[in-house]
Short mmCIF file of C-alpha atoms in Angstrom, two decimals:
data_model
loop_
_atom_site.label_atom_id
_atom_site.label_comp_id
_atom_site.label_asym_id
_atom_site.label_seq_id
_atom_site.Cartn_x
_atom_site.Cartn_y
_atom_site.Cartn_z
CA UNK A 308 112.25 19.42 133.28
CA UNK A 309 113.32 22.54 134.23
CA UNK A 310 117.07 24.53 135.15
CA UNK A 311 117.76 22.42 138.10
CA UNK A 312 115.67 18.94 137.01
CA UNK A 313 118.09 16.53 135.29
CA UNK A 314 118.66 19.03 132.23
CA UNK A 315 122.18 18.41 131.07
CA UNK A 316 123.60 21.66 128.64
CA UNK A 317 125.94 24.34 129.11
CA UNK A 318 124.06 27.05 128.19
CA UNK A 319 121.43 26.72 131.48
CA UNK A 320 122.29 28.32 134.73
CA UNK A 321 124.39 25.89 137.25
CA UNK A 322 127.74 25.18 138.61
CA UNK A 323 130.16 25.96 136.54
CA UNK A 324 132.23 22.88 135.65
CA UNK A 325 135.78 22.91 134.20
CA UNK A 326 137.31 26.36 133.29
CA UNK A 327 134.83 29.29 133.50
CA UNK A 328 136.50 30.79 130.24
CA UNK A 329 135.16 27.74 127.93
CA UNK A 330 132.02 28.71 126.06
CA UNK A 331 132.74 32.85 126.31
CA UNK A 332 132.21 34.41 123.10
CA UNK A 333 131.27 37.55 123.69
CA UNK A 334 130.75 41.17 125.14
CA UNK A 335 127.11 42.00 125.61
CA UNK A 336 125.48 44.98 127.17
CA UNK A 337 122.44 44.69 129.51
CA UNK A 338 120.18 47.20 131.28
CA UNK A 339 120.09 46.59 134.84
CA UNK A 340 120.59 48.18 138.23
CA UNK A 341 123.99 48.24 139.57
CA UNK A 342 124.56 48.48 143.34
CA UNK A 343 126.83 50.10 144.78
CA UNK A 344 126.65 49.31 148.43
CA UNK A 345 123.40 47.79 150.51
CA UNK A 346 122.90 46.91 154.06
CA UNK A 347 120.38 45.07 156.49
CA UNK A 348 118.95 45.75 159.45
CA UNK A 349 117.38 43.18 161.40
CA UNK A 350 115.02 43.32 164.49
CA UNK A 351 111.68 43.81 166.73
CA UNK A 352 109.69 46.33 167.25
CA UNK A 353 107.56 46.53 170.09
CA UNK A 354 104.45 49.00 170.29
CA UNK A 355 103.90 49.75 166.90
CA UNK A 356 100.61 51.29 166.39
CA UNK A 357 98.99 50.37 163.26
CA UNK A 358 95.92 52.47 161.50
CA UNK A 359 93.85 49.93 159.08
CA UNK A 360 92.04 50.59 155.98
CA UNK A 361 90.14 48.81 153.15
CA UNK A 362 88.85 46.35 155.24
CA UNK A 363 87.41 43.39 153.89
CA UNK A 364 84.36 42.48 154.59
CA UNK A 365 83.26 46.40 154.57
CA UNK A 366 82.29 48.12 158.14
CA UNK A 367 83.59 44.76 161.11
CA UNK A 368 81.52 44.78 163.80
CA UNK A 369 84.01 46.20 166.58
CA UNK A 370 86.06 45.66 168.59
CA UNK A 371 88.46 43.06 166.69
CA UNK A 372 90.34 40.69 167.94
CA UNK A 373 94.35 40.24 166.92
CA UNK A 374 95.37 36.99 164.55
CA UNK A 375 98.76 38.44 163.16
CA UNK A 376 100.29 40.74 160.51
CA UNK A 377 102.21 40.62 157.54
CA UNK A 378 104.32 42.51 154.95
CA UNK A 379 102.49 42.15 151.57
CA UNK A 380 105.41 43.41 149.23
CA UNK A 381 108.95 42.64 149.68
CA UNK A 382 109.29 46.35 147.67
CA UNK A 383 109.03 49.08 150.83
CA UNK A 384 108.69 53.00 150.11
CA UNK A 385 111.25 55.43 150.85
CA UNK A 386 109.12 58.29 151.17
CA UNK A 387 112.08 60.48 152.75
CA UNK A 388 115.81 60.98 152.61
CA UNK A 389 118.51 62.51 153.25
CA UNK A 390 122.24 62.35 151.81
CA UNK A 391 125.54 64.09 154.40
CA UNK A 392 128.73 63.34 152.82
CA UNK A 393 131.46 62.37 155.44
CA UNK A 394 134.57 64.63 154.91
CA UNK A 395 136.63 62.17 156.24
CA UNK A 396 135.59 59.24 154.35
CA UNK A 397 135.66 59.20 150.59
CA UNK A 398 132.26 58.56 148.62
CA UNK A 399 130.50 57.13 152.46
CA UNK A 400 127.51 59.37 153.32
CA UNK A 401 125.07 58.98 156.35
CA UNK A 402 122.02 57.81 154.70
CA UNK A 403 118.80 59.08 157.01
CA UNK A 404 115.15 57.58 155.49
CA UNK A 405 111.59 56.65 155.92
CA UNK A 406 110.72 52.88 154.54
CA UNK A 407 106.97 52.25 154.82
CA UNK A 408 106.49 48.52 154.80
CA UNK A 409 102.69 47.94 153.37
CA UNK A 410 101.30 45.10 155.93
CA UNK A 411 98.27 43.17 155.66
CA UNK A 412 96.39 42.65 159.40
CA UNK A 413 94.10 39.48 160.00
CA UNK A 414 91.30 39.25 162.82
CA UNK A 415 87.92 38.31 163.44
CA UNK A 416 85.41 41.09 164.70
CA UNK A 417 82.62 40.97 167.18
CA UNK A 418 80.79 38.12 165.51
CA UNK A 419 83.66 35.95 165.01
CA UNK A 420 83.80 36.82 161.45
CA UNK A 421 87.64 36.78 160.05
CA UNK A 422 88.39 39.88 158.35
CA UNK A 423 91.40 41.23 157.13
CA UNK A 424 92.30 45.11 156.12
CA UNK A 425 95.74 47.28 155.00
CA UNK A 426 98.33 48.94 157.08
CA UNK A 427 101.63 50.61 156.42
CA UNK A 428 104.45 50.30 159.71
CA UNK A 429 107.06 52.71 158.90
CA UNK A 430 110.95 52.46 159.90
CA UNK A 431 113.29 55.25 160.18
CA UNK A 432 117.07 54.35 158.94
CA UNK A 433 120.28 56.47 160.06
CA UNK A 434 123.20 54.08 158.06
CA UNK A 435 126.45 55.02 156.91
CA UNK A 436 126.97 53.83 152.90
CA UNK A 437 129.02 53.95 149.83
CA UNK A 438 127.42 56.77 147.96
CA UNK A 439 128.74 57.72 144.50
CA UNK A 440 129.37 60.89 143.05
CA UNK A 441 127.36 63.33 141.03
CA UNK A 442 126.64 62.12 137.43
CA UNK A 443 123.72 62.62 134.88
CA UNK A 444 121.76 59.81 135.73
CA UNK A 445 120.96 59.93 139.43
CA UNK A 446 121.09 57.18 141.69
CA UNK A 447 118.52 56.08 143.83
CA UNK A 448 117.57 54.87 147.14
CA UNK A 449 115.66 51.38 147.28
CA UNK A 450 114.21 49.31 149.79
CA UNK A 451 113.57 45.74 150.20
CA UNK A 452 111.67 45.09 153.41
CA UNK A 453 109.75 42.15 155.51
CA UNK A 454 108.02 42.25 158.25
CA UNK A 455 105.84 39.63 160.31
CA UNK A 456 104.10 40.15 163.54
CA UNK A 457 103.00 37.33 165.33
CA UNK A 458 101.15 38.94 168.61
CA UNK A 459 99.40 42.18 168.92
CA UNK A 460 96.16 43.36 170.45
CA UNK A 461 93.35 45.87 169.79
CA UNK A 462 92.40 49.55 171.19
CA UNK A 463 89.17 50.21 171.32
CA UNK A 464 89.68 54.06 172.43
CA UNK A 465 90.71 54.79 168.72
CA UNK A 466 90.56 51.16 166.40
CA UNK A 467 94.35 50.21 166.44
CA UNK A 468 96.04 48.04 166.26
CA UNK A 469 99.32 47.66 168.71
CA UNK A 470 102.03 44.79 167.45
CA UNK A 471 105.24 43.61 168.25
CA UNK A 472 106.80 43.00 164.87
CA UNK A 473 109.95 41.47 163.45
CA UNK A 474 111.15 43.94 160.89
CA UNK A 475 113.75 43.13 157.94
CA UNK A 476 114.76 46.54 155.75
CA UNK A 477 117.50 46.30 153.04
CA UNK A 478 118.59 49.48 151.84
CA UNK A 479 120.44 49.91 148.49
CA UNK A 480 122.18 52.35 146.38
CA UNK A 481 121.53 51.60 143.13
CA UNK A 482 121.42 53.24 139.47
CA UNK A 483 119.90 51.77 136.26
CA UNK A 484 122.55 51.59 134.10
CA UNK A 485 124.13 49.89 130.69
CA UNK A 486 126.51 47.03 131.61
CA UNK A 487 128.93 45.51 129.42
CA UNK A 488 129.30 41.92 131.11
CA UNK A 489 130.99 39.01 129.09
CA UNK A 490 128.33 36.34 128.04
CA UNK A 491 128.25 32.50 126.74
CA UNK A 492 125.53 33.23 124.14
CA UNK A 493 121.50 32.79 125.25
CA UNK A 494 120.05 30.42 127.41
CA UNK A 495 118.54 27.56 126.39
CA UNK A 496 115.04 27.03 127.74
CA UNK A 497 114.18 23.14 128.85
CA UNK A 498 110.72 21.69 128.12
CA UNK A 499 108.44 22.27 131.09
CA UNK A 500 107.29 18.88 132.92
CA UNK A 501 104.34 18.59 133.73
CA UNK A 502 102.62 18.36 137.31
CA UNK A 503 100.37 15.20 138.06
CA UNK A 504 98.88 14.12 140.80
CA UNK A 505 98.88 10.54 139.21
CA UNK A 506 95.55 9.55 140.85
CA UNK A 507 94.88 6.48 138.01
CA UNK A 508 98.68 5.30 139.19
CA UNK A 509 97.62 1.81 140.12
CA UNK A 510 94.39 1.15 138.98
CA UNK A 511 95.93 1.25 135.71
CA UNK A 512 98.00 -1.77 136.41
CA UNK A 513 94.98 -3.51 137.49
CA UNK A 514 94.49 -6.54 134.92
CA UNK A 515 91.57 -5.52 132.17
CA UNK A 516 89.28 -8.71 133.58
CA UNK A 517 89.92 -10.84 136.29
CA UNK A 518 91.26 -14.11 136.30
CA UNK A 519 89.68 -17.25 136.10
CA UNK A 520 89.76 -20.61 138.03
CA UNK A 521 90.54 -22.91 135.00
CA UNK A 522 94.10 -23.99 135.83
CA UNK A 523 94.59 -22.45 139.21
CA UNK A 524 93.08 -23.10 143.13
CA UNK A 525 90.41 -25.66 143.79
CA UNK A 526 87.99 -22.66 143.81
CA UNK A 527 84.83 -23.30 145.53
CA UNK A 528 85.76 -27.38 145.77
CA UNK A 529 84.04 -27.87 142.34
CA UNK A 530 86.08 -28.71 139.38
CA UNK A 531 86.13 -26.08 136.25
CA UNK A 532 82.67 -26.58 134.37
CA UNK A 533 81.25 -29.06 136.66
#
């Protein structure tokens, strides 16, 4: 069983039936990231020159040829930003960063070997967003990225890669806070159920020794024990 498998409780994550204040009993504080605004940005990229290392197997026979790309980490890098308050808009700021995406690249070399080595594409964002104000503990600028490119080819003048990708970033401004949230007590954990690939199902049911003709069909055309 599991959450969402015919587990029947109160205390488990679901729909909530009836009125939403029956089971409260409590203020509890948690430690968690609140965010105060986020936005997404969806799209392709065409031309994007990728650099690979750590390929594996060591030293491909060049030149390579293109099977696709893909982000490995839903987590991308802000490696640069900037924060302008807008006079005119109360707590919005242009938001201006760098999100490297970390990409894996597949392709087979020379010898038709498949091979596959690390990349990073990186995406500039210029967004407008709900920034708050000054306090002890900073906020922060996160990213949550994708990023999937089905066509590219190789350059042999310098061993890139050029892609067309389809690029997802998420950018959020978040701060790790306490939060006092109201609670209906812990969850309750269900019993795990167990995967099988029930490959006996049906031999099983197979009778332990099989029948005899005493009492049934004519058989051969002999009677039983003659």
């Amino acid at each position: 069983m599991s959450f969402y498998s015919n587990f029947q409780t109160d205390k488990c994550p679901g729909p909530i039936n009836g009125n939403p204040l029956n089971g409260l009993n409590e203020k509890v504080c948690i430690q968690a990231q609140r965010v105060f605004d986020a936005c997404i940005r969806q799209g392709q990229t065409d031309g994007i020159v990728l650099s690979i290392v750590d390929p594996v197997p060591a030293n491909p026979t060049y030149p390579l040829t293109f099977i696709s790309a893909r982000s490995t980490s839903s987590a991308g890098t802000v490696t640069a930003f900037q924060i302008d308050r807008l006079p005119d808009r109360a707590n919005c700021a242009r938001v201006q960063a760098s999100v490297d995406i970390p990409v894996e690249v597949v392709y087979t070399d020379a010898n038709g070997t498949e091979g596959k080595a690390s990349a990073t594409i990186t995406v500039t964002e210029d967004v407008i967003l709900f920034v708050p104000q000054p306090s002890i503990m900073p906020y922060e600028v996160q990213a949550v990225v994708s990023a999937v490119a089905p066509e590219g080819s190789f350059n042999a003048e310098n061993n890139t890669f050029v892609i067309d990708a389809c690029i997802t970033v998420i950018l959020k401004i978040i701060i790790n806070v306490d939060l006092l949230v109201p609670s209906y007590g812990y969850c309750v954990i269900p019993p795990a159920q167990e995967y099988t690939q029930e490959v006996c199902a049906g031999f099983f049911e197979l009778p332990l020794y099989p029948q005899g003709n005493c009492g049934g069909s004519s058989g051969c055309g002999s009677g039983c024990g003659k």
